[in-house]
PDB file of C-alpha atoms in Angstrom:
ATOM      1  CA  MET J   1      30.977  57.503  27.729  1.00  0.00           C
ATOM      2  CA  ARG J   2      28.949  57.094  24.539  1.00  0.00           C
ATOM      3  CA  ASN J   3      26.612  54.241  23.855  1.00  0.00           C
ATOM      4  CA  ARG J   4      27.980  52.410  20.866  1.00  0.00           C
ATOM      5  CA  GLN J   5      26.451  49.461  19.091  1.00  0.00           C
ATOM      6  CA  LYS J   6      28.686  46.428  19.033  1.00  0.00           C
ATOM      7  CA  ARG J   7      30.176  45.707  15.640  1.00  0.00           C
ATOM      8  CA  GLY J   8      29.116  42.072  15.866  1.00  0.00           C
ATOM      9  CA  GLY J   9      25.458  43.035  16.204  1.00  0.00           C
ATOM     10  CA  ARG J  10      25.203  43.925  12.513  1.00  0.00           C
ATOM     11  CA  TRP J  11      26.379  40.699  10.874  1.00  0.00           C
ATOM     12  CA  LEU J  12      23.005  38.950  10.990  1.00  0.00           C
ATOM     13  CA  PRO J  13      21.203  41.379   8.644  1.00  0.00           C
ATOM     14  CA  ARG J  14      24.169  41.245   6.269  1.00  0.00           C
ATOM     15  CA  PHE J  15      24.076  37.447   6.333  1.00  0.00           C
ATOM     16  CA  PHE J  16      20.367  37.405   5.473  1.00  0.00           C
ATOM     17  CA  LEU J  17      20.903  39.954   2.704  1.00  0.00           C
ATOM     18  CA  ALA J  18      23.747  37.872   1.288  1.00  0.00           C
ATOM     19  CA  LEU J  19      21.611  34.732   1.513  1.00  0.00           C
ATOM     20  CA  LEU J  20      18.690  36.528  -0.124  1.00  0.00           C
ATOM     21  CA  GLY J  21      21.029  37.687  -2.879  1.00  0.00           C
ATOM     22  CA  LEU J  22      22.084  34.078  -3.514  1.00  0.00           C
ATOM     23  CA  LEU J  23      18.494  32.924  -3.646  1.00  0.00           C
ATOM     24  CA  VAL J  24      17.445  35.678  -6.049  1.00  0.00           C
ATOM     25  CA  VAL J  25      20.431  35.124  -8.328  1.00  0.00           C
ATOM     26  CA  GLY J  26      19.888  31.362  -8.322  1.00  0.00           C
ATOM     27  CA  LEU J  27      16.225  31.445  -9.349  1.00  0.00           C
ATOM     28  CA  PRO J  28      15.521  29.883 -12.748  1.00  0.00           C
ATOM     29  CA  THR J  29      13.527  31.573 -15.449  1.00  0.00           C
ATOM     30  CA  PRO J  30       9.744  30.980 -15.342  1.00  0.00           C
ATOM     31  CA  ALA J  31       9.808  28.401 -18.163  1.00  0.00           C
ATOM     32  CA  ALA J  32      12.662  26.510 -16.522  1.00  0.00           C
ATOM     33  CA  ALA J  33      10.955  26.736 -13.123  1.00  0.00           C
ATOM     34  CA  GLN J  34       7.801  25.107 -14.530  1.00  0.00           C
ATOM     35  CA  GLU J  35       9.842  22.316 -16.109  1.00  0.00           C
ATOM     36  CA  LYS J  36      11.535  21.527 -12.779  1.00  0.00           C
ATOM     37  CA  PHE J  37       8.484  21.925 -10.540  1.00  0.00           C
ATOM     38  CA  VAL J  38       7.918  19.101  -8.069  1.00  0.00           C
ATOM     39  CA  LYS J  39       5.797  19.101  -4.940  1.00  0.00           C
ATOM     40  CA  ILE J  40       5.269  16.867  -1.936  1.00  0.00           C
ATOM     41  CA  GLY J  41       2.169  17.017   0.229  1.00  0.00           C
ATOM     42  CA  ASN J  42       0.037  15.143   2.762  1.00  0.00           C
ATOM     43  CA  LEU J  43       2.986  14.632   5.122  1.00  0.00           C
ATOM     44  CA  THR J  44       2.037  13.865   8.709  1.00  0.00           C
ATOM     45  CA  ASP J  45       3.767  13.292  12.025  1.00  0.00           C
ATOM     46  CA  TYR J  46       4.473   9.678  12.949  1.00  0.00           C
ATOM     47  CA  ASN J  47       3.515   8.813  16.520  1.00  0.00           C
ATOM     48  CA  PHE J  48       4.306   5.284  17.634  1.00  0.00           C
ATOM     49  CA  GLY J  49       2.781   5.852  21.075  1.00  0.00           C
ATOM     50  CA  THR J  50       3.892   3.722  23.990  1.00  0.00           C
ATOM     51  CA  ILE J  51       5.747   0.611  22.870  1.00  0.00           C
ATOM     52  CA  THR J  52       5.633  -2.277  25.304  1.00  0.00           C
ATOM     53  CA  ASN J  53       6.569  -5.210  23.055  1.00  0.00           C
ATOM     54  CA  LEU J  54      10.254  -4.702  22.291  1.00  0.00           C
ATOM     55  CA  SER J  55      10.637  -8.026  20.479  1.00  0.00           C
ATOM     56  CA  ALA J  56       8.720  -7.000  17.333  1.00  0.00           C
ATOM     57  CA  ASP J  57       9.431  -4.405  14.657  1.00  0.00           C
ATOM     58  CA  ARG J  58       7.055  -1.425  14.646  1.00  0.00           C
ATOM     59  CA  THR J  59       6.076   0.128  11.301  1.00  0.00           C
ATOM     60  CA  LEU J  60       4.104   3.245  10.445  1.00  0.00           C
ATOM     61  CA  ALA J  61       3.339   4.169   6.851  1.00  0.00           C
ATOM     62  CA  SER J  62       1.424   6.985   5.252  1.00  0.00           C
ATOM     63  CA  SER J  63       0.343   7.706   1.721  1.00  0.00           C
ATOM     64  CA  ILE J  64       1.535  11.054   0.439  1.00  0.00           C
ATOM     65  CA  CYS J  65       1.221  13.145  -2.684  1.00  0.00           C
ATOM     66  CA  VAL J  66       4.245  13.610  -4.949  1.00  0.00           C
ATOM     67  CA  TYR J  67       3.660  15.653  -8.089  1.00  0.00           C
ATOM     68  CA  SER J  68       5.963  16.510 -10.977  1.00  0.00           C
ATOM     69  CA  ALA J  69       5.117  19.083 -13.650  1.00  0.00           C
ATOM     70  CA  LYS J  70       7.516  17.514 -16.125  1.00  0.00           C
ATOM     71  CA  THR J  71       6.198  15.802 -19.228  1.00  0.00           C
ATOM     72  CA  THR J  72       7.718  12.594 -17.914  1.00  0.00           C
ATOM     73  CA  PRO J  73       6.786  12.797 -14.213  1.00  0.00           C
ATOM     74  CA  GLY J  74      10.118  11.568 -12.861  1.00  0.00           C
ATOM     75  CA  TYR J  75      11.479  12.444  -9.449  1.00  0.00           C
ATOM     76  CA  ASN J  76      13.982  11.425  -6.811  1.00  0.00           C
ATOM     77  CA  VAL J  77      13.715  11.430  -3.037  1.00  0.00           C
ATOM     78  CA  THR J  78      16.408  12.207  -0.464  1.00  0.00           C
ATOM     79  CA  ALA J  79      15.902  11.781   3.276  1.00  0.00           C
ATOM     80  CA  SER J  80      17.951  12.971   6.209  1.00  0.00           C
ATOM     81  CA  GLY J  81      17.433  12.670   9.930  1.00  0.00           C
ATOM     82  CA  ASN J  82      18.642  14.964  12.659  1.00  0.00           C
ATOM     83  CA  GLY J  83      21.319  12.558  13.856  1.00  0.00           C
ATOM     84  CA  ALA J  84      25.032  12.986  13.132  1.00  0.00           C
ATOM     85  CA  GLY J  85      25.603  13.218   9.374  1.00  0.00           C
ATOM     86  CA  GLY J  86      21.852  13.044   8.735  1.00  0.00           C
ATOM     87  CA  ALA J  87      21.454   9.683  10.491  1.00  0.00           C
ATOM     88  CA  PHE J  88      17.927   8.450  11.133  1.00  0.00           C
ATOM     89  CA  THR J  89      17.871   8.635  14.927  1.00  0.00           C
ATOM     90  CA  LEU J  90      15.439   9.753  17.585  1.00  0.00           C
ATOM     91  CA  ALA J  91      16.725  11.375  20.774  1.00  0.00           C
ATOM     92  CA  GLY J  92      15.350  10.887  24.265  1.00  0.00           C
ATOM     93  CA  GLY J  93      15.639   8.861  27.441  1.00  0.00           C
ATOM     94  CA  GLY J  94      19.286   9.872  27.702  1.00  0.00           C
ATOM     95  CA  GLY J  95      20.154   8.118  24.455  1.00  0.00           C
ATOM     96  CA  THR J  96      19.186   7.578  20.848  1.00  0.00           C
ATOM     97  CA  LEU J  97      16.945   5.210  18.936  1.00  0.00           C
ATOM     98  CA  ALA J  98      17.805   4.362  15.329  1.00  0.00           C
ATOM     99  CA  TYR J  99      15.006   4.016  12.809  1.00  0.00           C
ATOM    100  CA  GLU J 100      14.709   2.987   9.176  1.00  0.00           C
ATOM    101  CA  VAL J 101      13.083   4.970   6.375  1.00  0.00           C
ATOM    102  CA  GLN J 102      11.576   3.308   3.320  1.00  0.00           C
ATOM    103  CA  TRP J 103       9.993   4.754   0.182  1.00  0.00           C
ATOM    104  CA  ASN J 104       7.511   3.211  -2.212  1.00  0.00           C
ATOM    105  CA  GLN J 105       6.402   5.027  -5.369  1.00  0.00           C
ATOM    106  CA  ALA J 106       2.911   3.537  -4.936  1.00  0.00           C
ATOM    107  CA  PRO J 107       0.412   4.644  -2.268  1.00  0.00           C
ATOM    108  CA  ASN J 108      -0.964   2.463   0.555  1.00  0.00           C
ATOM    109  CA  MET J 109       2.182   0.364   0.907  1.00  0.00           C
ATOM    110  CA  ALA J 110       3.685  -0.910   4.197  1.00  0.00           C
ATOM    111  CA  SER J 111       7.174  -1.585   2.818  1.00  0.00           C
ATOM    112  CA  GLY J 112       9.470  -0.151   0.202  1.00  0.00           C
ATOM    113  CA  THR J 113      13.050   0.596  -0.768  1.00  0.00           C
ATOM    114  CA  THR J 114      15.248   1.413   2.229  1.00  0.00           C
ATOM    115  CA  LEU J 115      16.646   4.938   2.047  1.00  0.00           C
ATOM    116  CA  ARG J 116      20.133   5.881   3.191  1.00  0.00           C
ATOM    117  CA  PRO J 117      20.712   9.295   4.786  1.00  0.00           C
ATOM    118  CA  ASN J 118      21.465  12.031   2.227  1.00  0.00           C
ATOM    119  CA  VAL J 119      21.550   9.556  -0.697  1.00  0.00           C
ATOM    120  CA  PRO J 120      18.928  10.158  -3.409  1.00  0.00           C
ATOM    121  CA  LEU J 121      16.707   7.314  -4.538  1.00  0.00           C
ATOM    122  CA  THR J 122      16.366   8.002  -8.264  1.00  0.00           C
ATOM    123  CA  GLY J 123      14.291   6.826 -11.198  1.00  0.00           C
ATOM    124  CA  LEU J 124      10.903   7.217  -9.524  1.00  0.00           C
ATOM    125  CA  LEU J 125       7.671   8.078 -11.365  1.00  0.00           C
ATOM    126  CA  THR J 126       4.525   9.651  -9.945  1.00  0.00           C
ATOM    127  CA  THR J 127       0.922   8.984 -10.937  1.00  0.00           C
ATOM    128  CA  ALA J 128      -0.312  12.328  -9.571  1.00  0.00           C
ATOM    129  CA  ILE J 129      -1.946  14.471 -12.246  1.00  0.00           C
ATOM    130  CA  GLN J 130      -2.523  17.561 -10.090  1.00  0.00           C
ATOM    131  CA  ALA J 131      -0.139  19.334  -7.684  1.00  0.00           C
ATOM    132  CA  ASN J 132      -2.261  18.768  -4.559  1.00  0.00           C
ATOM    133  CA  CYS J 133      -3.656  15.353  -5.581  1.00  0.00           C
ATOM    134  CA  ASN J 134      -7.137  16.969  -5.588  1.00  0.00           C
ATOM    135  CA  ASN J 135      -7.964  15.580  -9.017  1.00  0.00           C
ATOM    136  CA  GLY J 136      -7.019  12.003  -9.823  1.00  0.00           C
ATOM    137  CA  PRO J 137      -5.432   9.690  -7.272  1.00  0.00           C
ATOM    138  CA  PRO J 138      -5.548  11.157  -3.719  1.00  0.00           C
ATOM    139  CA  SER J 139      -1.979  10.016  -3.078  1.00  0.00           C
ATOM    140  CA  SER J 140       0.910   8.757  -5.160  1.00  0.00           C
ATOM    141  CA  ALA J 141       3.625   7.360  -2.870  1.00  0.00           C
ATOM    142  CA  SER J 142       4.245   5.846   0.559  1.00  0.00           C
ATOM    143  CA  LEU J 143       6.667   6.954   3.258  1.00  0.00           C
ATOM    144  CA  ILE J 144       7.403   4.179   5.732  1.00  0.00           C
ATOM    145  CA  VAL J 145       9.205   4.462   9.093  1.00  0.00           C
ATOM    146  CA  VAL J 146      10.370   1.295  10.858  1.00  0.00           C
ATOM    147  CA  LEU J 147      11.577   0.847  14.408  1.00  0.00           C
ATOM    148  CA  ARG J 148      13.488  -2.448  14.412  1.00  0.00           C
ATOM    149  CA  ALA J 149      13.181  -4.735  17.450  1.00  0.00           C
ATOM    150  CA  ALA J 150      16.957  -4.760  17.944  1.00  0.00           C
ATOM    151  CA  ALA J 151      17.032  -0.946  18.107  1.00  0.00           C
ATOM    152  CA  LEU J 152      14.056  -0.878  20.493  1.00  0.00           C
ATOM    153  CA  GLN J 153      15.779  -3.361  22.813  1.00  0.00           C
ATOM    154  CA  ALA J 154      19.034  -1.368  22.784  1.00  0.00           C
ATOM    155  CA  ALA J 155      17.407   2.009  23.476  1.00  0.00           C
ATOM    156  CA  PRO J 156      16.992   3.348  27.014  1.00  0.00           C
ATOM    157  CA  SER J 157      13.471   3.783  28.321  1.00  0.00           C
ATOM    158  CA  GLY J 158      11.946   7.192  27.641  1.00  0.00           C
ATOM    159  CA  THR J 159      10.162   9.471  25.222  1.00  0.00           C
ATOM    160  CA  PHE J 160      11.912   9.908  21.879  1.00  0.00           C
ATOM    161  CA  SER J 161      11.510  12.430  19.082  1.00  0.00           C
ATOM    162  CA  GLY J 162      13.318  13.582  15.988  1.00  0.00           C
ATOM    163  CA  VAL J 163      13.030  15.307  12.639  1.00  0.00           C
ATOM    164  CA  LEU J 164      13.000  13.592   9.267  1.00  0.00           C
ATOM    165  CA  THR J 165      13.567  15.832   6.253  1.00  0.00           C
ATOM    166  CA  ILE J 166      12.293  14.646   2.876  1.00  0.00           C
ATOM    167  CA  ILE J 167      13.459  16.395  -0.302  1.00  0.00           C
ATOM    168  CA  ILE J 168      11.839  15.676  -3.662  1.00  0.00           C
ATOM    169  CA  GLY J 169      13.859  16.508  -6.773  1.00  0.00           C
ATOM    170  CA  SER J 170      12.871  16.604 -10.411  1.00  0.00           C
ATOM    171  CA  GLU J 171      14.357  14.147 -12.903  1.00  0.00           C
TER     172      GLU J 171
END
């Protein structure tokens, strides 16, 4: 009996090659790439720690850097969680915990416009003048995460975690 490689074992490299082909074909020209260049930086993990008071909302905010290379530094932001359909939920304790995501186009803010999963918030402008916010303002926007008291009270006891994906697009 000969040792034969399974036919199914070869699809993964083909998939990556096909994906790579799509990425290479879809790349814009250098001039167009510069015009559409946007960057987000200074993102951090949000750790609420142990929450004992379930009757009050808990909010964590951080100032981040959003840069646009366009002449008019416009951008949009889209957020998605790792819940069903991109829902903003944390998993743990045998259940889920819903959270709210807000965006403010100014730094050092504790509230902003509430984002909906997979729906872009458009018409935003950045004050960043350098891609890493090294020169000029050190940050240019705020990302706010809110755990509402009602959601905290409904969630089972336990440790919760999740992934929030933020996508910045050029306008």
